[in-house]
Amino acid sequence: TAGDKISRSGACRVSLSMAEIRAGFTAVKANIQSRDPIRTLSILSHPHSLHKVKSSDRCCLTHHLFTFYVDKVFKQCRTKDSFVNRKISSIANSFLSARRKLGQCGEQNNCVCGEESTEKFKQILANYEGLNVTSAAMKSLGELDILLDWME
Amino acid sequence: SGELYCSLPNPRNVRFESINMKNVLHWSAPEGTGDGVLYKVKYAVYGVGKWIRKAECQNINRTWCDLSSETSDYEEQYYASVKAFLNGACSDWMETTRFNPLTDTKIDPPMVSVSSTDKSISIILTTPEKWKRSPEEESVSLLQVYPGLQYNVSVLNKKTKKRWFFSISNNTLVVPWLEPGTAYCVSAQIHVTTPLLDSGFSKERCIATLKDK
């Protein structure tokens, strides 16, 4: 679709409807972020920023993060607001298909996990597990723009 | 002023207003308070464990505070907060929503310069610069911040009122096969697809093609 964009993660190229995901997130960003009262903790961006990850490690970390959002985050983010829920599931579907494509690319050994991406992802999981599941999931969802900014 | 009792109404509509990543915190005075209200401002980098008071915005009576310097790293996100004081009473701290300089800034239109021959006009577009602390600081074009940045260009034949639209990625455009001795007006807009950001259209720049030789 017009908003599709090739997201280059290391040797892998995944077509992803970034504009659609962005629009979906922007529509619910204020709502989602208002459910996260913790200013002093971040799942994705601290203590180490995604932007400091070497490009050779991008593919692996991107795949890890897609899996993280699909398996851990989206499932825990049901709200009483049907509009918000619809936007979340639309984003989740886009992530699901992107993960599948990235997985296929990974099978051709184009998505090597270096020490840096492994360490970074461990930190993200530690941040996530440092909170109760619902808070951690909602915070992660509220940080989707951090992931999208990095992917672009 | 000592903070005796926080019964003062809260500052309202605390938000960032950002243009080309010049990020200024704005708010409205608490309801029903006349003159004499003073304010304190603090900010926090999202995910980092401390609030920092903005020195130049302690006990101020204006209702804005420039936090461009503190929020210049657009790979981070931020919160800011304001507290009001009057006659020993105070309000609660009132926070902004989470501010992402990359997606929450507005972009000025590009600068447009035009020149003409008898049958064509040439257009050069200049993208605005990201805010910087001082003139000596190295300039960063918003083109570097938003690599996918494009331009929408409108060209109007003043005589026939016919208008063309062009969408271009590089910053120069030559419009050929025009009528000699005719005035054309050009206006341009910046368009970023993701994150979705559009500037307004620039003021029209008009130029006449040269008369036939």
mmCIF file of C-alpha atoms in Angstrom:
data_model
loop_
_atom_site.group_PDB
_atom_site.id
_atom_site.type_symbol
_atom_site.label_atom_id
_atom_site.label_comp_id
_atom_site.label_asym_id
_atom_site.label_seq_id
_atom_site.Cartn_x
_atom_site.Cartn_y
_atom_site.Cartn_z
ATOM 1 C CA THR A 1 0.000 0.000 0.000
ATOM 2 C CA ALA A 2 1.141 3.612 -0.343
ATOM 3 C CA GLY A 3 2.340 3.764 3.197
ATOM 4 C CA ASP A 4 4.419 0.620 2.887
ATOM 5 C CA LYS A 5 8.007 1.144 3.595
ATOM 6 C CA ILE A 6 10.937 -1.192 3.295
ATOM 7 C CA SER A 7 12.431 -1.434 6.698
ATOM 8 C CA ARG A 8 16.056 -2.419 6.354
ATOM 9 C CA SER A 9 17.270 -4.351 9.344
ATOM 10 C CA GLY A 10 20.803 -5.390 8.621
ATOM 11 C CA ALA A 11 20.697 -7.792 5.647
ATOM 12 C CA CYS A 12 16.934 -8.269 5.898
ATOM 13 C CA ARG A 13 14.397 -6.099 4.123
ATOM 14 C CA VAL A 14 10.839 -6.257 5.424
ATOM 15 C CA SER A 15 7.968 -4.357 3.847
ATOM 16 C CA LEU A 16 5.913 -2.862 6.625
ATOM 17 C CA SER A 17 2.987 -0.433 6.522
ATOM 18 C CA MET A 18 4.798 2.108 8.680
ATOM 19 C CA ALA A 19 2.407 4.945 7.826
ATOM 20 C CA GLU A 20 -0.558 2.774 8.840
ATOM 21 C CA ILE A 21 1.085 1.677 12.089
ATOM 22 C CA ARG A 22 2.091 5.258 12.860
ATOM 23 C CA ALA A 23 -1.411 6.546 12.167
ATOM 24 C CA GLY A 24 -2.919 3.825 14.343
ATOM 25 C CA PHE A 25 -0.545 4.547 17.205
ATOM 26 C CA THR A 26 -0.919 8.307 16.948
ATOM 27 C CA ALA A 27 -4.685 7.917 17.247
ATOM 28 C CA VAL A 28 -4.352 6.190 20.640
ATOM 29 C CA LYS A 29 -0.978 7.484 21.878
ATOM 30 C CA ALA A 30 -2.333 9.986 24.424
ATOM 31 C CA ASN A 31 -4.837 7.420 25.728
ATOM 32 C CA ILE A 32 -2.258 4.655 26.091
ATOM 33 C CA GLN A 33 0.509 6.841 27.567
ATOM 34 C CA SER A 34 -1.927 8.356 30.082
ATOM 35 C CA ARG A 35 -2.361 4.825 31.494
ATOM 36 C CA ASP A 36 1.373 4.718 32.298
ATOM 37 C CA PRO A 37 2.078 6.881 35.360
ATOM 38 C CA ILE A 38 5.752 5.881 35.674
ATOM 39 C CA ARG A 39 7.927 8.642 34.216
ATOM 40 C CA THR A 40 11.201 7.425 35.578
ATOM 41 C CA LEU A 41 11.382 4.021 33.887
ATOM 42 C CA SER A 42 11.482 3.044 30.246
ATOM 43 C CA ILE A 43 11.291 -0.415 28.699
ATOM 44 C CA LEU A 44 13.057 0.345 25.416
ATOM 45 C CA SER A 45 15.139 3.483 25.769
ATOM 46 C CA HIS A 46 16.983 3.316 29.107
ATOM 47 C CA PRO A 47 19.552 2.668 30.372
ATOM 48 C CA HIS A 48 20.715 1.933 26.817
ATOM 49 C CA SER A 49 19.164 3.624 23.785
ATOM 50 C CA LEU A 50 18.131 1.590 20.767
ATOM 51 C CA HIS A 51 19.921 4.183 18.675
ATOM 52 C CA LYS A 52 23.289 3.030 19.953
ATOM 53 C CA VAL A 53 22.860 -0.517 18.515
ATOM 54 C CA LYS A 54 25.268 -1.379 15.673
ATOM 55 C CA SER A 55 23.604 -1.794 12.267
ATOM 56 C CA SER A 56 24.839 -5.384 12.016
ATOM 57 C CA ASP A 57 22.775 -6.172 15.094
ATOM 58 C CA ARG A 58 19.643 -4.382 13.914
ATOM 59 C CA CYS A 59 18.030 -7.346 12.215
ATOM 60 C CA CYS A 60 18.283 -9.630 15.214
ATOM 61 C CA LEU A 61 17.085 -6.978 17.658
ATOM 62 C CA THR A 62 14.194 -6.042 15.366
ATOM 63 C CA HIS A 63 13.137 -9.686 15.209
ATOM 64 C CA HIS A 64 13.423 -10.005 18.985
ATOM 65 C CA LEU A 65 11.327 -6.860 19.445
ATOM 66 C CA PHE A 66 8.612 -7.968 17.021
ATOM 67 C CA THR A 67 8.392 -11.249 18.920
ATOM 68 C CA PHE A 68 8.369 -9.381 22.235
ATOM 69 C CA TYR A 69 5.452 -7.184 21.156
ATOM 70 C CA VAL A 70 3.485 -10.016 19.540
ATOM 71 C CA ASP A 71 3.967 -12.590 22.289
ATOM 72 C CA LYS A 72 4.114 -10.435 25.415
ATOM 73 C CA VAL A 73 2.735 -6.935 24.877
ATOM 74 C CA PHE A 74 -0.317 -6.829 22.614
ATOM 75 C CA LYS A 75 -2.021 -9.713 24.402
ATOM 76 C CA GLN A 76 -1.906 -7.875 27.740
ATOM 77 C CA CYS A 77 -3.257 -4.588 26.436
ATOM 78 C CA ARG A 78 -7.017 -5.072 26.420
ATOM 79 C CA THR A 79 -8.878 -1.904 27.434
ATOM 80 C CA LYS A 80 -12.540 -1.022 27.948
ATOM 81 C CA ASP A 81 -12.296 1.279 24.947
ATOM 82 C CA SER A 82 -13.254 -0.525 21.746
ATOM 83 C CA PHE A 83 -11.672 2.156 19.552
ATOM 84 C CA VAL A 84 -8.336 1.703 21.333
ATOM 85 C CA ASN A 85 -8.666 -2.088 21.155
ATOM 86 C CA ARG A 86 -9.279 -1.966 17.402
ATOM 87 C CA LYS A 87 -6.207 0.165 16.820
ATOM 88 C CA ILE A 88 -4.082 -2.138 18.985
ATOM 89 C CA SER A 89 -5.180 -5.243 17.109
ATOM 90 C CA SER A 90 -4.539 -3.593 13.755
ATOM 91 C CA ILE A 91 -0.993 -2.743 14.854
ATOM 92 C CA ALA A 92 -0.578 -6.274 16.238
ATOM 93 C CA ASN A 93 -1.539 -7.779 12.863
ATOM 94 C CA SER A 94 1.038 -5.649 11.085
ATOM 95 C CA PHE A 95 3.695 -6.791 13.567
ATOM 96 C CA LEU A 96 2.647 -10.417 13.176
ATOM 97 C CA SER A 97 3.158 -10.361 9.423
ATOM 98 C CA ALA A 98 6.422 -8.425 9.724
ATOM 99 C CA ARG A 99 7.741 -10.963 12.237
ATOM 100 C CA ARG A 100 6.885 -13.806 9.915
ATOM 101 C CA LYS A 101 8.793 -12.170 7.037
ATOM 102 C CA LEU A 102 11.725 -11.361 9.287
ATOM 103 C CA GLY A 103 11.705 -14.935 10.547
ATOM 104 C CA GLN A 104 11.884 -16.248 6.989
ATOM 105 C CA CYS A 105 14.834 -13.975 6.312
ATOM 106 C CA GLY A 106 16.443 -15.147 9.558
ATOM 107 C CA GLU A 107 16.239 -18.749 8.432
ATOM 108 C CA GLN A 108 18.588 -17.839 5.585
ATOM 109 C CA ASN A 109 21.120 -16.832 8.243
ATOM 110 C CA ASN A 110 20.825 -13.175 7.382
ATOM 111 C CA CYS A 111 19.843 -12.185 10.841
ATOM 112 C CA VAL A 112 22.806 -12.944 13.082
ATOM 113 C CA CYS A 113 22.478 -12.188 16.797
ATOM 114 C CA GLY A 114 25.613 -10.453 18.062
ATOM 115 C CA GLU A 115 26.507 -9.918 21.678
ATOM 116 C CA GLU A 116 25.212 -6.350 21.630
ATOM 117 C CA SER A 117 21.682 -7.155 20.471
ATOM 118 C CA THR A 118 21.498 -10.090 22.876
ATOM 119 C CA GLU A 119 22.565 -7.855 25.778
ATOM 120 C CA LYS A 120 20.224 -5.077 24.725
ATOM 121 C CA PHE A 121 17.253 -7.425 24.481
ATOM 122 C CA LYS A 122 18.094 -8.950 27.884
ATOM 123 C CA GLN A 123 17.976 -5.418 29.321
ATOM 124 C CA ILE A 124 14.587 -4.803 27.723
ATOM 125 C CA LEU A 125 13.211 -8.021 29.194
ATOM 126 C CA ALA A 126 14.648 -7.107 32.614
ATOM 127 C CA ASN A 127 12.959 -3.690 32.416
ATOM 128 C CA TYR A 128 9.721 -5.405 31.436
ATOM 129 C CA GLU A 129 9.879 -8.018 34.188
ATOM 130 C CA GLY A 130 10.641 -5.292 36.735
ATOM 131 C CA LEU A 131 6.989 -4.213 36.555
ATOM 132 C CA ASN A 132 3.725 -6.067 36.963
ATOM 133 C CA VAL A 133 2.525 -7.536 33.664
ATOM 134 C CA THR A 134 -0.264 -5.085 32.909
ATOM 135 C CA SER A 135 1.831 -2.005 33.699
ATOM 136 C CA ALA A 136 4.785 -3.399 31.749
ATOM 137 C CA ALA A 137 2.642 -4.191 28.709
ATOM 138 C CA MET A 138 0.900 -0.804 28.711
ATOM 139 C CA LYS A 139 4.240 0.984 29.118
ATOM 140 C CA SER A 140 5.737 -1.015 26.252
ATOM 141 C CA LEU A 141 2.780 -0.195 24.046
ATOM 142 C CA GLY A 142 3.118 3.487 24.939
ATOM 143 C CA GLU A 143 6.728 3.312 23.757
ATOM 144 C CA LEU A 144 5.850 2.034 20.288
ATOM 145 C CA ASP A 145 6.909 5.350 18.770
ATOM 146 C CA ILE A 146 10.372 4.852 20.254
ATOM 147 C CA LEU A 147 10.570 1.571 18.295
ATOM 148 C CA LEU A 148 9.149 3.114 15.113
ATOM 149 C CA ASP A 149 11.495 6.120 15.316
ATOM 150 C CA TRP A 150 14.429 3.710 15.649
ATOM 151 C CA MET A 151 13.269 1.471 12.811
ATOM 152 C CA GLU A 152 13.052 4.447 10.493
ATOM 153 C CA SER B 1 7.740 31.708 48.751
ATOM 154 C CA GLY B 2 7.186 28.969 51.278
ATOM 155 C CA GLU B 3 4.840 26.274 50.151
ATOM 156 C CA LEU B 4 2.252 26.439 52.946
ATOM 157 C CA TYR B 5 -0.796 24.749 51.542
ATOM 158 C CA CYS B 6 -1.499 23.624 48.007
ATOM 159 C CA SER B 7 -5.033 24.945 47.631
ATOM 160 C CA LEU B 8 -4.375 27.188 44.635
ATOM 161 C CA PRO B 9 -6.143 26.134 41.429
ATOM 162 C CA ASN B 10 -3.828 24.409 38.979
ATOM 163 C CA PRO B 11 -2.158 25.885 35.882
ATOM 164 C CA ARG B 12 -4.169 24.785 32.855
ATOM 165 C CA ASN B 13 -3.412 23.376 29.445
ATOM 166 C CA VAL B 14 0.281 22.689 30.145
ATOM 167 C CA ARG B 15 1.765 21.667 26.816
ATOM 168 C CA PHE B 16 4.776 21.887 24.516
ATOM 169 C CA GLU B 17 4.525 24.073 21.448
ATOM 170 C CA SER B 18 7.273 23.102 19.030
ATOM 171 C CA ILE B 19 8.292 24.520 15.680
ATOM 172 C CA ASN B 20 11.401 23.150 13.913
ATOM 173 C CA MET B 21 12.246 21.576 17.286
ATOM 174 C CA LYS B 22 12.249 24.865 19.138
ATOM 175 C CA ASN B 23 10.371 23.393 22.080
ATOM 176 C CA VAL B 24 8.600 25.904 24.329
ATOM 177 C CA LEU B 25 6.447 24.962 27.293
ATOM 178 C CA HIS B 26 3.208 26.940 27.502
ATOM 179 C CA TRP B 27 0.364 27.011 30.026
ATOM 180 C CA SER B 28 -2.608 29.104 31.077
ATOM 181 C CA ALA B 29 -2.912 30.793 34.474
ATOM 182 C CA PRO B 30 -5.003 29.009 37.106
ATOM 183 C CA GLU B 31 -8.693 29.866 36.878
ATOM 184 C CA GLY B 32 -9.813 32.887 38.867
ATOM 185 C CA THR B 33 -6.350 34.122 39.828
ATOM 186 C CA GLY B 34 -5.503 37.694 38.933
ATOM 187 C CA ASP B 35 -2.021 39.151 38.830
ATOM 188 C CA GLY B 36 0.815 38.131 41.068
ATOM 189 C CA VAL B 37 0.885 34.407 40.341
ATOM 190 C CA LEU B 38 4.390 32.997 40.079
ATOM 191 C CA TYR B 39 5.417 29.692 38.520
ATOM 192 C CA LYS B 40 8.122 27.042 38.798
ATOM 193 C CA VAL B 41 9.012 24.684 35.958
ATOM 194 C CA LYS B 42 10.721 21.288 35.969
ATOM 195 C CA TYR B 43 11.290 18.699 33.297
ATOM 196 C CA ALA B 44 12.289 15.039 33.016
ATOM 197 C CA VAL B 45 13.752 12.829 30.331
ATOM 198 C CA TYR B 46 11.335 9.942 30.016
ATOM 199 C CA GLY B 47 12.824 6.796 31.535
ATOM 200 C CA VAL B 48 15.440 8.651 33.585
ATOM 201 C CA GLY B 49 14.796 8.798 37.270
ATOM 202 C CA LYS B 50 14.858 12.475 38.117
ATOM 203 C CA TRP B 51 13.022 15.735 37.610
ATOM 204 C CA ILE B 52 15.221 18.724 36.910
ATOM 205 C CA ARG B 53 14.264 22.286 37.744
ATOM 206 C CA LYS B 54 14.757 24.743 34.910
ATOM 207 C CA ALA B 55 16.812 27.459 36.557
ATOM 208 C CA GLU B 56 15.615 30.296 34.312
ATOM 209 C CA CYS B 57 12.001 29.427 34.968
ATOM 210 C CA GLN B 58 11.787 29.539 38.769
ATOM 211 C CA ASN B 59 9.368 32.089 40.286
ATOM 212 C CA ILE B 60 8.504 33.597 36.912
ATOM 213 C CA ASN B 61 5.270 35.465 36.203
ATOM 214 C CA ARG B 62 5.109 34.671 32.456
ATOM 215 C CA THR B 63 3.237 31.596 31.228
ATOM 216 C CA TRP B 64 5.875 30.072 28.958
ATOM 217 C CA CYS B 65 9.353 28.599 29.330
ATOM 218 C CA ASP B 66 11.787 27.731 26.561
ATOM 219 C CA LEU B 67 13.014 24.166 27.066
ATOM 220 C CA SER B 68 14.576 23.790 23.617
ATOM 221 C CA SER B 69 18.044 23.252 25.015
ATOM 222 C CA GLU B 70 16.908 20.663 27.513
ATOM 223 C CA THR B 71 14.881 18.747 24.919
ATOM 224 C CA SER B 72 17.217 19.003 21.938
ATOM 225 C CA ASP B 73 18.048 15.280 21.765
ATOM 226 C CA TYR B 74 15.225 14.065 19.576
ATOM 227 C CA GLU B 75 16.056 10.438 20.277
ATOM 228 C CA GLU B 76 14.661 11.004 23.761
ATOM 229 C CA GLN B 77 11.184 11.842 24.997
ATOM 230 C CA TYR B 78 10.272 14.272 27.752
ATOM 231 C CA TYR B 79 7.787 15.462 30.338
ATOM 232 C CA ALA B 80 7.544 18.955 31.802
ATOM 233 C CA SER B 81 5.594 20.213 34.774
ATOM 234 C CA VAL B 82 4.456 23.577 36.190
ATOM 235 C CA LYS B 83 3.439 24.655 39.719
ATOM 236 C CA ALA B 84 1.769 27.972 40.619
ATOM 237 C CA PHE B 85 2.306 30.093 43.745
ATOM 238 C CA LEU B 86 0.285 33.031 45.112
ATOM 239 C CA ASN B 87 0.406 34.620 48.565
ATOM 240 C CA GLY B 88 2.002 31.559 50.161
ATOM 241 C CA ALA B 89 -0.465 29.143 48.632
ATOM 242 C CA CYS B 90 0.473 26.798 45.796
ATOM 243 C CA SER B 91 -1.061 24.488 43.229
ATOM 244 C CA ASP B 92 -0.265 20.892 42.334
ATOM 245 C CA TRP B 93 2.412 20.131 39.774
ATOM 246 C CA MET B 94 0.649 19.933 36.414
ATOM 247 C CA GLU B 95 2.332 17.816 33.738
ATOM 248 C CA THR B 96 2.412 17.727 29.960
ATOM 249 C CA THR B 97 1.673 14.578 28.033
ATOM 250 C CA ARG B 98 4.798 12.716 26.887
ATOM 251 C CA PHE B 99 6.611 14.905 24.377
ATOM 252 C CA ASN B 100 8.410 13.324 21.399
ATOM 253 C CA PRO B 101 10.317 16.095 19.561
ATOM 254 C CA LEU B 102 10.537 13.970 16.415
ATOM 255 C CA THR B 103 6.801 13.476 15.973
ATOM 256 C CA ASP B 104 5.347 16.377 17.955
ATOM 257 C CA THR B 105 7.111 19.295 16.287
ATOM 258 C CA LYS B 106 5.648 21.435 13.519
ATOM 259 C CA ILE B 107 7.720 22.209 10.448
ATOM 260 C CA ASP B 108 7.908 25.591 8.741
ATOM 261 C CA PRO B 109 7.394 25.732 4.965
ATOM 262 C CA PRO B 110 10.523 25.585 2.799
ATOM 263 C CA MET B 111 12.148 28.750 1.475
ATOM 264 C CA VAL B 112 11.395 29.143 -2.231
ATOM 265 C CA SER B 113 13.626 30.907 -4.764
ATOM 266 C CA VAL B 114 12.675 31.150 -8.420
ATOM 267 C CA SER B 115 14.307 32.247 -11.655
ATOM 268 C CA SER B 116 13.017 32.144 -15.198
ATOM 269 C CA THR B 117 13.875 31.917 -18.872
ATOM 270 C CA ASP B 118 11.396 32.654 -21.677
ATOM 271 C CA LYS B 119 9.806 29.205 -21.512
ATOM 272 C CA SER B 120 10.616 27.807 -18.099
ATOM 273 C CA ILE B 121 10.998 28.600 -14.445
ATOM 274 C CA SER B 122 13.532 27.060 -12.065
ATOM 275 C CA ILE B 123 12.659 26.529 -8.443
ATOM 276 C CA ILE B 124 15.080 25.914 -5.568
ATOM 277 C CA LEU B 125 13.705 24.862 -2.203
ATOM 278 C CA THR B 126 15.527 25.196 1.125
ATOM 279 C CA THR B 127 14.394 23.145 4.110
ATOM 280 C CA PRO B 128 14.262 24.958 7.461
ATOM 281 C CA GLU B 129 16.973 24.256 10.008
ATOM 282 C CA LYS B 130 16.474 22.482 13.297
ATOM 283 C CA TRP B 131 16.521 24.906 16.241
ATOM 284 C CA LYS B 132 20.037 25.487 17.572
ATOM 285 C CA ARG B 133 21.387 27.003 20.770
ATOM 286 C CA SER B 134 23.407 29.751 19.122
ATOM 287 C CA PRO B 135 24.270 31.041 15.660
ATOM 288 C CA GLU B 136 27.751 29.578 16.059
ATOM 289 C CA GLU B 137 26.423 26.081 16.575
ATOM 290 C CA GLU B 138 26.547 23.861 13.519
ATOM 291 C CA SER B 139 23.325 23.961 11.530
ATOM 292 C CA VAL B 140 21.294 20.783 11.119
ATOM 293 C CA SER B 141 18.786 20.778 8.288
ATOM 294 C CA LEU B 142 15.473 19.059 8.975
ATOM 295 C CA LEU B 143 16.330 17.051 5.869
ATOM 296 C CA GLN B 144 18.921 15.254 8.005
ATOM 297 C CA VAL B 145 16.363 14.637 10.734
ATOM 298 C CA TYR B 146 13.682 13.345 8.328
ATOM 299 C CA PRO B 147 15.472 11.510 5.507
ATOM 300 C CA GLY B 148 12.147 10.662 3.797
ATOM 301 C CA LEU B 149 11.263 14.346 3.490
ATOM 302 C CA GLN B 150 9.555 15.412 0.233
ATOM 303 C CA TYR B 151 8.168 18.635 -1.237
ATOM 304 C CA ASN B 152 4.777 19.404 -2.739
ATOM 305 C CA VAL B 153 5.086 22.327 -5.175
ATOM 306 C CA SER B 154 2.231 24.336 -6.653
ATOM 307 C CA VAL B 155 2.731 26.449 -9.802
ATOM 308 C CA LEU B 156 -0.035 28.865 -10.882
ATOM 309 C CA ASN B 157 -0.356 30.581 -14.260
ATOM 310 C CA LYS B 158 -1.641 33.991 -13.185
ATOM 311 C CA LYS B 159 -3.214 34.651 -16.580
ATOM 312 C CA THR B 160 -5.106 31.392 -17.127
ATOM 313 C CA LYS B 161 -5.402 30.538 -13.421
ATOM 314 C CA LYS B 162 -4.257 27.025 -14.354
ATOM 315 C CA ARG B 163 -2.378 25.328 -11.486
ATOM 316 C CA TRP B 164 0.034 22.391 -11.496
ATOM 317 C CA PHE B 165 1.113 20.279 -8.506
ATOM 318 C CA PHE B 166 4.423 18.456 -8.302
ATOM 319 C CA SER B 167 5.651 16.057 -5.625
ATOM 320 C CA ILE B 168 9.455 15.892 -5.582
ATOM 321 C CA SER B 169 12.155 14.434 -3.385
ATOM 322 C CA ASN B 170 15.109 16.576 -4.323
ATOM 323 C CA ASN B 171 15.014 20.319 -3.773
ATOM 324 C CA THR B 172 15.145 21.640 -7.325
ATOM 325 C CA LEU B 173 12.489 21.691 -10.025
ATOM 326 C CA VAL B 174 12.434 23.081 -13.556
ATOM 327 C CA VAL B 175 8.998 23.635 -15.078
ATOM 328 C CA PRO B 176 9.347 23.668 -18.888
ATOM 329 C CA TRP B 177 7.057 24.565 -21.862
ATOM 330 C CA LEU B 178 5.647 27.709 -20.272
ATOM 331 C CA GLU B 179 4.278 30.792 -22.042
ATOM 332 C CA PRO B 180 6.726 33.636 -22.551
ATOM 333 C CA GLY B 181 5.963 36.951 -20.881
ATOM 334 C CA THR B 182 3.602 35.388 -18.368
ATOM 335 C CA ALA B 183 3.517 35.604 -14.562
ATOM 336 C CA TYR B 184 3.699 32.380 -12.604
ATOM 337 C CA CYS B 185 3.353 32.022 -8.823
ATOM 338 C CA VAL B 186 5.071 29.241 -6.885
ATOM 339 C CA SER B 187 4.302 27.888 -3.419
ATOM 340 C CA ALA B 188 5.747 24.825 -1.689
ATOM 341 C CA GLN B 189 5.052 22.558 1.276
ATOM 342 C CA ILE B 190 7.185 20.003 3.137
ATOM 343 C CA HIS B 191 5.706 16.500 3.420
ATOM 344 C CA VAL B 192 7.133 13.751 5.649
ATOM 345 C CA THR B 193 5.350 10.389 5.289
ATOM 346 C CA THR B 194 6.434 8.722 8.546
ATOM 347 C CA PRO B 195 6.109 10.151 11.031
ATOM 348 C CA LEU B 196 3.338 12.019 9.245
ATOM 349 C CA LEU B 197 4.319 15.707 9.256
ATOM 350 C CA ASP B 198 3.220 18.392 6.797
ATOM 351 C CA SER B 199 4.273 22.035 6.836
ATOM 352 C CA GLY B 200 1.932 24.723 5.609
ATOM 353 C CA PHE B 201 2.429 26.054 2.073
ATOM 354 C CA SER B 202 4.958 28.846 1.727
ATOM 355 C CA LYS B 203 3.982 32.358 0.693
ATOM 356 C CA GLU B 204 3.600 32.568 -3.082
ATOM 357 C CA ARG B 205 6.686 33.747 -5.006
ATOM 358 C CA CYS B 206 5.733 35.154 -8.404
ATOM 359 C CA ILE B 207 7.969 35.639 -11.430
ATOM 360 C CA ALA B 208 7.364 36.380 -15.099
ATOM 361 C CA THR B 209 8.884 34.347 -17.917
ATOM 362 C CA LEU B 210 10.924 36.460 -20.294
ATOM 363 C CA LYS B 211 9.245 37.858 -23.349
ATOM 364 C CA ASP B 212 9.757 36.051 -26.662
ATOM 365 C CA LYS B 213 13.063 37.009 -28.319
#
